[in-house]
Amino acid sequence: MPPARITKLRTVIFEATHRCNLSCIYCYNYWKAGGSAPVRELSTMRTLGILRRVIDQTGARLVAFSGGEPLLRNDILELLTFVHLKGVKASILTNGVLLDRRMAADLRKVGARVFQLTLLGMDEAVHDLHCGKGSFAKAMGAIEAARSVGVTLSVTFILTRRNLSQVEPAMQFMGLLGLKAFMFNRFNPGGEGLKHMDSLMPTAVELRAALKRASRLAFRLRVRPVCSVPIPPCVADPSDYRGIHFAYCIGSTAKSYFTMDPAGGIRLCNHSPVVLGNIRRQKFVDIANGDGVERFRSSRPGLCRECPHWETCLGSCRASSEQACGSCATLDPFVARMLGAGT
């Protein structure tokens, strides 16, 4: 049965800028890998134009403002106001450096209702090792600012080989925040992270031990870790970690997080470096059902060709394969490392 034609989306990720005020060593943004320059931003009026087009053409009910660091745009409040007046919800994915109480209040006034921040642990030195000196204090201040204005707070913990000791304190902190669920993501090679794979990628043994600890803690703390960056069944059997929710690739479907860059370029997701088309010159329906998406659908890594789990996980994160190997038909480098590391 042929895949359903994509005509509408629930969510669009908008990379408001490719500029950033941190230099996180795990960053997956493709332009951090070298070989391609960050995309330049359009003027405010032209940016409003591409937002109008993507909302009208996809019917999206949520625009997630990402980057880079979206709060670096001087017109971020104007862009959010426009989305709000279109009757569309907005969320902000931020590193927290610029998110003080005043900014949080201003963002809430113009319709931002969900703030997503990232922690690498509750040890300042460990977090700053990943994100830069002073970043932990800024992240904690941003969390407090978000809580003070009554928005929904979403926190992501990214597991690397350098913060394995932080699983327990991070989860305890999620519980203290009153979060029912939080994103518990493994390191996903891409961008700057490709340069640090050896130091950031845990072994298969370390990964499974961390998942086991998180699963056990989830029941005691009554929080739900969600692995939104795929960990396929060939690496970790979900039945061994019942306290964790495992999510898998939703690429090339209407549930996919199609991403628009600052100049209107459309990609299949925020991890993929492949620009499928541009909303300024093409209709979204043509982009979303074009040759680029079809290539993604039809490409299958050799190890996955006979796998009974293919329909579930779609080969883990093949956007990471595109970054690291130049092809989504190549095995996800995370999976290659895990399966090559023994059990």
Short mmCIF file of C-alpha atoms in Angstrom, two decimals:
data_model
loop_
_atom_site.label_atom_id
_atom_site.label_comp_id
_atom_site.label_asym_id
_atom_site.label_seq_id
_atom_site.Cartn_x
_atom_site.Cartn_y
_atom_site.Cartn_z
CA MET A 1 0.00 0.00 0.00
CA PRO A 2 1.55 3.35 -1.01
CA PRO A 3 2.16 5.90 1.78
CA ALA A 4 -0.49 8.53 2.35
CA ARG A 5 0.03 11.83 0.56
CA ILE A 6 1.13 14.57 2.98
CA THR A 7 -1.13 17.61 2.78
CA LYS A 8 -1.37 18.84 6.39
CA LEU A 9 0.86 18.97 9.46
CA ARG A 10 0.24 19.26 13.18
CA THR A 11 3.58 20.92 13.95
CA VAL A 12 6.15 22.98 12.09
CA ILE A 13 9.59 23.69 13.53
CA PHE A 14 10.81 27.14 12.54
CA GLU A 15 14.53 27.76 12.85
CA ALA A 16 14.20 31.48 13.44
CA THR A 17 17.96 31.93 13.26
CA HIS A 18 21.07 29.83 12.81
CA ARG A 19 22.99 32.12 15.18
CA CYS A 20 23.71 30.88 18.69
CA ASN A 21 25.29 32.29 21.85
CA LEU A 22 26.58 28.93 23.11
CA SER A 23 28.95 26.36 21.62
CA CYS A 24 27.56 23.06 22.90
CA ILE A 25 29.82 20.15 22.02
CA TYR A 26 26.86 17.81 21.43
CA CYS A 27 24.97 20.21 19.10
CA TYR A 28 23.36 18.38 16.15
CA ASN A 29 22.72 21.47 13.95
CA TYR A 30 24.07 20.41 10.57
CA TRP A 31 25.79 23.73 9.79
CA LYS A 32 28.04 23.24 12.84
CA ALA A 33 29.75 20.31 11.11
CA GLY A 34 31.42 22.54 8.53
CA GLY A 35 30.98 22.32 4.80
CA SER A 36 27.83 24.44 4.80
CA ALA A 37 27.24 27.98 6.02
CA PRO A 38 24.41 29.01 8.34
CA VAL A 39 21.36 30.28 6.46
CA ARG A 40 20.94 34.05 6.60
CA GLU A 41 17.75 35.48 8.07
CA LEU A 42 15.18 37.36 6.04
CA SER A 43 13.83 40.76 7.02
CA THR A 44 10.96 40.83 9.48
CA MET A 45 8.36 41.36 6.75
CA ARG A 46 9.71 38.54 4.60
CA THR A 47 9.91 36.27 7.64
CA LEU A 48 6.26 37.00 8.38
CA GLY A 49 5.57 36.08 4.77
CA ILE A 50 7.13 32.62 5.02
CA LEU A 51 5.40 32.02 8.35
CA ARG A 52 2.07 32.94 6.75
CA ARG A 53 2.70 30.60 3.83
CA VAL A 54 3.75 27.62 5.90
CA ILE A 55 0.86 28.00 8.34
CA ASP A 56 -1.75 28.51 5.63
CA GLN A 57 -0.45 25.68 3.46
CA THR A 58 0.06 23.07 6.21
CA GLY A 59 -2.76 23.94 8.60
CA ALA A 60 -0.24 23.56 11.43
CA ARG A 61 -1.64 24.11 14.92
CA LEU A 62 1.77 24.60 16.55
CA VAL A 63 4.90 26.46 15.47
CA ALA A 64 7.98 25.58 17.50
CA PHE A 65 10.53 28.41 17.37
CA SER A 66 14.00 26.93 17.38
CA GLY A 67 17.47 27.74 16.10
CA GLY A 68 20.29 28.36 16.75
CA GLU A 69 18.97 30.43 19.59
CA PRO A 70 15.61 32.03 18.64
CA LEU A 71 15.80 34.71 21.33
CA LEU A 72 18.73 36.29 19.48
CA ARG A 73 16.28 37.70 16.95
CA ASN A 74 15.37 41.28 17.79
CA ASP A 75 11.95 40.76 16.22
CA ILE A 76 11.09 37.51 18.02
CA LEU A 77 8.14 39.10 19.85
CA GLU A 78 6.72 40.41 16.58
CA LEU A 79 7.02 36.98 14.97
CA LEU A 80 5.30 35.32 17.91
CA THR A 81 2.55 37.93 17.89
CA PHE A 82 1.85 37.14 14.24
CA VAL A 83 1.61 33.41 14.93
CA HIS A 84 -0.69 34.07 17.88
CA LEU A 85 -2.98 36.28 15.78
CA LYS A 86 -3.17 33.45 13.24
CA GLY A 87 -4.72 31.32 15.98
CA VAL A 88 -1.70 29.01 16.15
CA LYS A 89 0.05 27.90 19.33
CA ALA A 90 3.76 28.62 19.76
CA SER A 91 6.57 27.07 21.75
CA ILE A 92 10.14 28.27 22.32
CA LEU A 93 13.18 25.98 22.26
CA THR A 94 15.89 27.98 24.01
CA ASN A 95 19.21 27.50 25.77
CA GLY A 96 18.01 29.95 28.42
CA VAL A 97 20.90 32.42 28.26
CA LEU A 98 18.56 35.34 27.43
CA LEU A 99 15.47 34.04 29.24
CA ASP A 100 15.06 36.16 32.35
CA ARG A 101 11.73 36.93 34.03
CA ARG A 102 11.06 40.00 31.90
CA MET A 103 11.68 38.14 28.66
CA ALA A 104 9.61 35.19 29.85
CA ALA A 105 6.70 37.51 30.66
CA ASP A 106 6.99 39.26 27.28
CA LEU A 107 7.02 35.92 25.44
CA ARG A 108 3.96 34.73 27.33
CA LYS A 109 2.07 37.94 26.51
CA VAL A 110 2.49 37.31 22.78
CA GLY A 111 1.34 33.72 22.88
CA ALA A 112 4.31 31.49 23.77
CA ARG A 113 2.91 28.87 26.12
CA VAL A 114 5.59 26.16 26.15
CA PHE A 115 9.28 26.76 26.91
CA GLN A 116 11.68 23.91 26.22
CA LEU A 117 15.11 23.94 27.86
CA THR A 118 17.97 21.46 28.09
CA LEU A 119 19.96 20.21 31.07
CA LEU A 120 23.02 17.98 30.96
CA GLY A 121 22.82 17.25 34.68
CA MET A 122 22.63 18.89 38.07
CA ASP A 123 26.40 19.23 38.47
CA GLU A 124 27.40 22.70 37.26
CA ALA A 125 30.80 21.49 36.06
CA VAL A 126 29.30 18.65 34.04
CA HIS A 127 26.67 20.83 32.39
CA ASP A 128 29.20 23.58 31.62
CA LEU A 129 31.58 21.00 30.17
CA HIS A 130 28.97 20.32 27.49
CA CYS A 131 27.60 23.83 26.96
CA GLY A 132 30.17 26.36 28.12
CA LYS A 133 31.11 28.19 31.29
CA GLY A 134 28.17 29.83 33.05
CA SER A 135 25.55 27.96 31.03
CA PHE A 136 24.25 25.93 33.99
CA ALA A 137 23.48 29.04 36.03
CA LYS A 138 21.72 30.59 33.04
CA ALA A 139 19.67 27.42 32.42
CA MET A 140 18.57 27.25 36.05
CA GLY A 141 17.63 30.92 35.99
CA ALA A 142 15.64 30.37 32.81
CA ILE A 143 13.74 27.47 34.39
CA GLU A 144 12.82 29.67 37.33
CA ALA A 145 11.80 32.49 34.98
CA ALA A 146 9.53 30.15 33.01
CA ARG A 147 7.92 28.84 36.19
CA SER A 148 7.36 32.38 37.46
CA VAL A 149 5.13 33.34 34.52
CA GLY A 150 3.06 30.16 34.48
CA VAL A 151 3.98 28.66 31.12
CA THR A 152 4.32 24.94 30.47
CA LEU A 153 7.90 23.88 31.08
CA SER A 154 9.50 21.12 29.04
CA VAL A 155 12.96 19.94 30.04
CA THR A 156 15.27 17.70 28.01
CA PHE A 157 18.11 15.66 29.49
CA ILE A 158 20.67 14.55 26.92
CA LEU A 159 22.64 11.46 27.87
CA THR A 160 26.30 11.39 26.87
CA ARG A 161 29.28 9.39 28.07
CA ARG A 162 30.36 12.42 30.09
CA ASN A 163 27.20 12.75 32.19
CA LEU A 164 26.27 9.15 32.98
CA SER A 165 26.50 10.01 36.69
CA GLN A 166 23.80 12.65 36.28
CA VAL A 167 20.84 10.39 35.46
CA GLU A 168 19.64 10.11 39.06
CA PRO A 169 20.05 13.77 40.13
CA ALA A 170 18.52 14.99 36.87
CA MET A 171 15.47 12.77 37.30
CA GLN A 172 15.11 13.81 40.92
CA PHE A 173 15.12 17.43 39.75
CA MET A 174 12.39 16.67 37.19
CA GLY A 175 10.32 15.25 40.03
CA LEU A 176 10.89 18.36 42.16
CA LEU A 177 9.72 20.49 39.23
CA GLY A 178 6.48 18.52 39.22
CA LEU A 179 6.98 17.28 35.67
CA LYS A 180 4.99 14.17 34.78
CA ALA A 181 7.24 13.48 31.79
CA PHE A 182 10.49 14.78 30.40
CA MET A 183 12.63 14.07 27.36
CA PHE A 184 15.43 11.62 28.08
CA ASN A 185 17.39 11.75 24.85
CA ARG A 186 20.55 9.93 23.90
CA PHE A 187 23.39 11.78 22.18
CA ASN A 188 22.56 12.03 18.48
CA PRO A 189 25.64 12.46 16.25
CA GLY A 190 25.46 15.48 13.99
CA GLY A 191 26.84 18.98 13.60
CA GLU A 192 29.40 19.83 16.27
CA GLY A 193 28.73 16.47 17.90
CA LEU A 194 30.36 14.65 14.99
CA LYS A 195 33.67 16.14 16.12
CA HIS A 196 33.23 14.73 19.64
CA MET A 197 31.73 11.31 19.00
CA ASP A 198 34.44 9.35 20.79
CA SER A 199 34.10 11.32 24.01
CA LEU A 200 30.30 11.71 23.96
CA MET A 201 29.05 8.32 22.72
CA PRO A 202 28.49 5.85 25.57
CA THR A 203 29.16 2.17 25.02
CA ALA A 204 26.25 -0.21 24.63
CA VAL A 205 26.85 -1.45 28.18
CA GLU A 206 26.84 2.10 29.56
CA LEU A 207 23.72 3.04 27.61
CA ARG A 208 21.71 0.05 28.77
CA ALA A 209 22.82 0.54 32.36
CA ALA A 210 21.68 4.18 32.22
CA LEU A 211 18.34 3.14 30.74
CA LYS A 212 17.90 0.55 33.48
CA ARG A 213 18.55 3.13 36.19
CA ALA A 214 16.17 5.61 34.58
CA SER A 215 13.46 2.98 34.22
CA ARG A 216 13.65 1.99 37.88
CA LEU A 217 13.70 5.60 39.06
CA ALA A 218 10.71 6.47 36.90
CA PHE A 219 8.39 4.32 39.01
CA ARG A 220 9.75 5.60 42.32
CA LEU A 221 9.74 9.27 41.34
CA ARG A 222 6.55 9.04 39.27
CA VAL A 223 8.06 10.76 36.27
CA ARG A 224 8.06 9.42 32.72
CA PRO A 225 11.31 9.59 30.73
CA VAL A 226 10.58 9.82 27.00
CA CYS A 227 13.31 8.79 24.56
CA SER A 228 12.28 11.01 21.67
CA VAL A 229 15.54 10.48 19.79
CA PRO A 230 15.17 6.88 18.58
CA ILE A 231 16.85 4.00 20.36
CA PRO A 232 15.84 1.07 18.16
CA PRO A 233 14.87 -2.38 19.52
CA CYS A 234 18.07 -3.91 18.14
CA VAL A 235 20.00 -1.70 20.57
CA ALA A 236 17.65 -1.73 23.58
CA ASP A 237 14.54 -3.90 23.92
CA PRO A 238 11.76 -1.64 25.28
CA SER A 239 10.35 -4.52 27.32
CA ASP A 240 13.49 -4.35 29.49
CA TYR A 241 12.80 -0.72 30.42
CA ARG A 242 9.10 -0.46 31.19
CA GLY A 243 9.41 2.87 32.99
CA ILE A 244 10.56 4.57 29.77
CA HIS A 245 8.53 5.54 26.73
CA PHE A 246 10.42 4.93 23.49
CA ALA A 247 9.54 7.03 20.45
CA TYR A 248 10.70 6.23 16.93
CA CYS A 249 11.22 8.04 13.65
CA ILE A 250 8.06 9.57 12.19
CA GLY A 251 9.82 10.93 9.13
CA SER A 252 8.00 11.17 5.78
CA THR A 253 4.54 11.20 7.39
CA ALA A 254 2.11 13.95 8.37
CA LYS A 255 3.35 13.51 11.96
CA SER A 256 6.89 14.46 10.94
CA TYR A 257 8.45 17.62 12.35
CA PHE A 258 9.03 19.32 9.02
CA THR A 259 11.45 22.14 9.63
CA MET A 260 11.66 25.56 7.96
CA ASP A 261 14.96 27.42 8.03
CA PRO A 262 15.28 31.24 8.32
CA ALA A 263 15.01 31.68 4.53
CA GLY A 264 12.06 29.34 3.95
CA GLY A 265 13.97 26.14 3.13
CA ILE A 266 12.02 23.04 4.09
CA ARG A 267 13.65 19.92 5.55
CA LEU A 268 12.09 16.66 6.68
CA CYS A 269 13.13 17.26 10.28
CA ASN A 270 15.44 19.46 12.32
CA HIS A 271 18.20 16.81 12.29
CA SER A 272 18.26 16.45 8.51
CA PRO A 273 20.63 18.63 6.45
CA VAL A 274 18.74 17.98 3.19
CA VAL A 275 16.71 20.93 1.89
CA LEU A 276 13.69 19.55 0.01
CA GLY A 277 12.46 22.86 -1.39
CA ASN A 278 11.64 26.43 -0.44
CA ILE A 279 8.22 27.67 0.68
CA ARG A 280 8.88 31.04 -1.01
CA ARG A 281 8.92 29.41 -4.45
CA GLN A 282 7.04 26.13 -4.06
CA LYS A 283 3.88 24.86 -2.45
CA PHE A 284 4.33 22.81 0.68
CA VAL A 285 2.29 19.91 -0.69
CA ASP A 286 4.67 19.63 -3.64
CA ILE A 287 7.73 19.76 -1.39
CA ALA A 288 6.36 17.21 1.08
CA ASN A 289 5.49 14.72 -1.66
CA GLY A 290 8.50 15.26 -3.88
CA ASP A 291 11.54 13.21 -4.83
CA GLY A 292 13.48 14.01 -1.64
CA VAL A 293 10.82 12.56 0.63
CA GLU A 294 10.38 9.57 -1.65
CA ARG A 295 14.13 8.85 -1.49
CA PHE A 296 13.96 8.92 2.30
CA ARG A 297 11.02 6.52 2.28
CA SER A 298 12.61 4.04 -0.09
CA SER A 299 16.14 4.05 1.39
CA ARG A 300 16.86 1.29 3.87
CA PRO A 301 20.24 0.50 5.46
CA GLY A 302 21.50 -3.00 4.68
CA LEU A 303 21.26 -4.18 8.29
CA CYS A 304 17.59 -3.11 8.37
CA ARG A 305 16.40 -4.81 5.18
CA GLU A 306 15.18 -7.99 6.82
CA CYS A 307 14.54 -6.56 10.27
CA PRO A 308 11.04 -7.24 11.70
CA HIS A 309 11.19 -3.92 13.57
CA TRP A 310 11.62 -1.75 10.46
CA GLU A 311 8.02 -0.54 10.40
CA THR A 312 8.41 0.51 14.03
CA CYS A 313 11.75 2.32 14.09
CA LEU A 314 12.49 3.12 10.40
CA GLY A 315 16.20 2.61 10.96
CA SER A 316 16.62 4.79 14.06
CA CYS A 317 17.73 8.36 13.06
CA ARG A 318 18.60 8.29 9.38
CA ALA A 319 18.90 12.08 9.41
CA SER A 320 22.01 11.48 11.51
CA SER A 321 23.16 9.12 8.75
CA GLU A 322 22.65 11.94 6.24
CA GLN A 323 24.89 14.21 8.29
CA ALA A 324 27.59 11.70 9.18
CA CYS A 325 27.65 9.59 6.02
CA GLY A 326 25.89 11.65 3.35
CA SER A 327 23.07 9.14 2.83
CA CYS A 328 19.94 8.03 4.67
CA ALA A 329 20.58 4.54 3.27
CA THR A 330 23.58 4.25 5.60
CA LEU A 331 23.18 2.83 9.10
CA ASP A 332 22.69 5.43 11.84
CA PRO A 333 26.19 5.97 13.33
CA PHE A 334 24.72 5.59 16.82
CA VAL A 335 23.36 2.15 15.95
CA ALA A 336 26.61 1.18 14.25
CA ARG A 337 28.56 2.10 17.37
CA MET A 338 26.14 0.33 19.73
CA LEU A 339 26.03 -2.92 17.80
CA GLY A 340 29.77 -2.86 17.25
CA ALA A 341 30.48 -2.31 20.94
CA GLY A 342 29.26 -5.70 22.06
CA THR A 343 26.65 -6.42 24.70
#
